Amino acid sequence: MKSKTLVLIGIALVVIAGCSGNQITNPVNQPPLITAMAVTPEQAHLGDLVTVSSSAHDPESQNVTFNWTATFGYFIGSGPTVTFNTIYCCVVGVNEITLTVTDPQGNSTERKIWVSIE
């Protein structure tokens, strides 16, 4: 009788120990990924319109927002493809364009690209 009790206690301990490892954890939200960026043309003249395009996605398949900024000049449009307007660009030379992609939880990723203005 004593050995049956010890066996049952041992089995109960194994079952309890096995169940404690099955805790549910919430996955950590990952920031969006920018997989590509391009400017066309890469060299432009002051006053030209330059197409800036990107490809980005969220690992959790949520919608993302695109925010384009530049040292000089401004953008026409929104989303993954915009037009960089160099008409009011004050600097001839290399101009930095920054893309920030943000998911609904506020996680963001930033990437830069450059366009040469003559």
mmCIF file of C-alpha atoms in Angstrom:
data_model
loop_
_atom_site.group_PDB
_atom_site.id
_atom_site.type_symbol
_atom_site.label_atom_id
_atom_site.label_comp_id
_atom_site.label_asym_id
_atom_site.label_seq_id
_atom_site.Cartn_x
_atom_site.Cartn_y
_atom_site.Cartn_z
ATOM 1 C CA MET A 1 0.000 0.000 0.000
ATOM 2 C CA LYS A 2 2.835 2.344 0.888
ATOM 3 C CA SER A 3 4.531 1.795 -2.478
ATOM 4 C CA LYS A 4 1.278 2.524 -4.378
ATOM 5 C CA THR A 5 0.929 5.801 -2.471
ATOM 6 C CA LEU A 6 4.514 6.769 -3.301
ATOM 7 C CA VAL A 7 3.965 5.933 -6.978
ATOM 8 C CA LEU A 8 0.783 8.047 -7.077
ATOM 9 C CA ILE A 9 2.569 10.964 -5.371
ATOM 10 C CA GLY A 10 5.426 10.669 -7.888
ATOM 11 C CA ILE A 11 3.008 10.685 -10.837
ATOM 12 C CA ALA A 12 1.164 13.689 -9.389
ATOM 13 C CA LEU A 13 4.449 15.604 -9.028
ATOM 14 C CA VAL A 14 5.412 14.846 -12.643
ATOM 15 C CA VAL A 15 1.997 16.006 -13.901
ATOM 16 C CA ILE A 16 2.132 19.209 -11.844
ATOM 17 C CA ALA A 17 5.697 19.965 -12.962
ATOM 18 C CA GLY A 18 4.750 19.347 -16.607
ATOM 19 C CA CYS A 19 1.738 21.650 -16.441
ATOM 20 C CA SER A 20 3.671 24.565 -15.002
ATOM 21 C CA GLY A 21 5.745 24.885 -18.203
ATOM 22 C CA ASN A 22 2.708 25.604 -20.400
ATOM 23 C CA GLN A 23 2.296 29.256 -19.518
ATOM 24 C CA ILE A 24 0.908 31.481 -22.248
ATOM 25 C CA THR A 25 3.105 34.454 -23.096
ATOM 26 C CA ASN A 26 2.149 37.400 -25.253
ATOM 27 C CA PRO A 27 4.459 37.924 -28.222
ATOM 28 C CA VAL A 28 6.449 41.153 -28.272
ATOM 29 C CA ASN A 29 5.340 43.553 -31.008
ATOM 30 C CA GLN A 30 8.108 44.001 -33.577
ATOM 31 C CA PRO A 31 8.834 47.289 -35.390
ATOM 32 C CA PRO A 32 8.098 47.582 -39.119
ATOM 33 C CA LEU A 33 10.741 46.595 -41.672
ATOM 34 C CA ILE A 34 11.835 48.854 -44.541
ATOM 35 C CA THR A 35 12.988 46.444 -47.230
ATOM 36 C CA ALA A 36 13.810 48.869 -50.060
ATOM 37 C CA MET A 37 14.203 52.556 -50.917
ATOM 38 C CA ALA A 38 15.009 54.234 -54.228
ATOM 39 C CA VAL A 39 15.192 57.700 -55.787
ATOM 40 C CA THR A 40 14.653 58.312 -59.504
ATOM 41 C CA PRO A 41 16.682 59.990 -60.828
ATOM 42 C CA GLU A 42 19.570 59.729 -58.370
ATOM 43 C CA GLN A 43 21.016 62.961 -59.803
ATOM 44 C CA ALA A 44 18.626 65.820 -60.542
ATOM 45 C CA HIS A 45 18.726 69.513 -61.325
ATOM 46 C CA LEU A 46 17.396 72.238 -59.072
ATOM 47 C CA GLY A 47 13.665 72.452 -59.777
ATOM 48 C CA ASP A 48 13.245 68.816 -60.870
ATOM 49 C CA LEU A 49 10.690 66.447 -59.416
ATOM 50 C CA VAL A 50 12.252 63.268 -58.024
ATOM 51 C CA THR A 51 10.310 60.063 -57.336
ATOM 52 C CA VAL A 52 11.126 58.489 -53.982
ATOM 53 C CA SER A 53 9.794 54.979 -53.405
ATOM 54 C CA SER A 54 9.968 52.420 -50.652
ATOM 55 C CA SER A 55 8.782 49.012 -49.621
ATOM 56 C CA ALA A 56 7.913 48.330 -45.983
ATOM 57 C CA HIS A 57 5.780 45.955 -43.951
ATOM 58 C CA ASP A 58 4.918 45.094 -40.379
ATOM 59 C CA PRO A 59 5.879 41.604 -39.075
ATOM 60 C CA GLU A 60 2.424 41.364 -37.432
ATOM 61 C CA SER A 61 0.745 42.308 -40.761
ATOM 62 C CA GLN A 62 -0.668 45.569 -39.391
ATOM 63 C CA ASN A 63 -1.048 48.749 -41.426
ATOM 64 C CA VAL A 64 1.900 51.137 -41.280
ATOM 65 C CA THR A 65 2.250 54.875 -41.837
ATOM 66 C CA PHE A 66 4.995 56.529 -43.877
ATOM 67 C CA ASN A 67 6.559 59.849 -42.852
ATOM 68 C CA TRP A 68 9.010 61.454 -45.294
ATOM 69 C CA THR A 69 11.360 64.288 -44.290
ATOM 70 C CA ALA A 70 14.245 66.066 -46.002
ATOM 71 C CA THR A 71 16.811 68.654 -45.041
ATOM 72 C CA PHE A 72 15.542 70.933 -47.829
ATOM 73 C CA GLY A 73 12.659 70.676 -50.292
ATOM 74 C CA TYR A 74 9.261 69.134 -49.671
ATOM 75 C CA PHE A 75 7.169 66.132 -50.685
ATOM 76 C CA ILE A 76 4.075 65.780 -52.807
ATOM 77 C CA GLY A 77 1.846 62.851 -51.850
ATOM 78 C CA SER A 78 2.020 60.290 -49.071
ATOM 79 C CA GLY A 79 2.491 56.584 -48.576
ATOM 80 C CA PRO A 80 5.262 54.342 -49.897
ATOM 81 C CA THR A 81 5.892 56.462 -53.035
ATOM 82 C CA VAL A 82 6.117 60.261 -53.040
ATOM 83 C CA THR A 83 7.515 63.039 -55.202
ATOM 84 C CA PHE A 84 10.389 65.106 -53.816
ATOM 85 C CA ASN A 85 10.015 68.666 -55.062
ATOM 86 C CA THR A 86 13.377 70.388 -55.424
ATOM 87 C CA ILE A 87 11.946 73.696 -56.713
ATOM 88 C CA TYR A 88 12.473 75.381 -53.336
ATOM 89 C CA CYS A 89 15.518 73.364 -52.435
ATOM 90 C CA CYS A 90 18.131 75.832 -51.103
ATOM 91 C CA VAL A 91 21.191 73.622 -51.438
ATOM 92 C CA VAL A 92 22.864 72.280 -54.531
ATOM 93 C CA GLY A 93 24.653 69.078 -53.582
ATOM 94 C CA VAL A 94 23.713 65.908 -51.743
ATOM 95 C CA ASN A 95 20.334 66.053 -49.994
ATOM 96 C CA GLU A 96 19.312 63.543 -47.344
ATOM 97 C CA ILE A 97 15.816 62.046 -47.383
ATOM 98 C CA THR A 98 14.565 60.176 -44.314
ATOM 99 C CA LEU A 99 11.684 57.706 -44.182
ATOM 100 C CA THR A 100 10.115 56.738 -40.858
ATOM 101 C CA VAL A 101 7.634 53.839 -40.935
ATOM 102 C CA THR A 102 5.409 53.415 -37.854
ATOM 103 C CA ASP A 103 2.993 50.659 -36.796
ATOM 104 C CA PRO A 104 -0.231 51.185 -34.756
ATOM 105 C CA GLN A 105 1.617 50.441 -31.473
ATOM 106 C CA GLY A 106 4.067 53.287 -32.112
ATOM 107 C CA ASN A 107 7.043 51.106 -33.037
ATOM 108 C CA SER A 108 9.015 52.710 -35.845
ATOM 109 C CA THR A 109 11.941 52.155 -38.168
ATOM 110 C CA GLU A 110 13.950 54.835 -39.947
ATOM 111 C CA ARG A 111 16.023 54.666 -43.117
ATOM 112 C CA LYS A 112 17.851 57.302 -45.160
ATOM 113 C CA ILE A 113 18.616 57.778 -48.836
ATOM 114 C CA TRP A 114 20.375 60.576 -50.702
ATOM 115 C CA VAL A 115 19.741 62.472 -53.927
ATOM 116 C CA SER A 116 22.275 64.692 -55.642
ATOM 117 C CA ILE A 117 20.968 68.084 -56.831
ATOM 118 C CA GLU A 118 23.008 69.980 -59.458
#
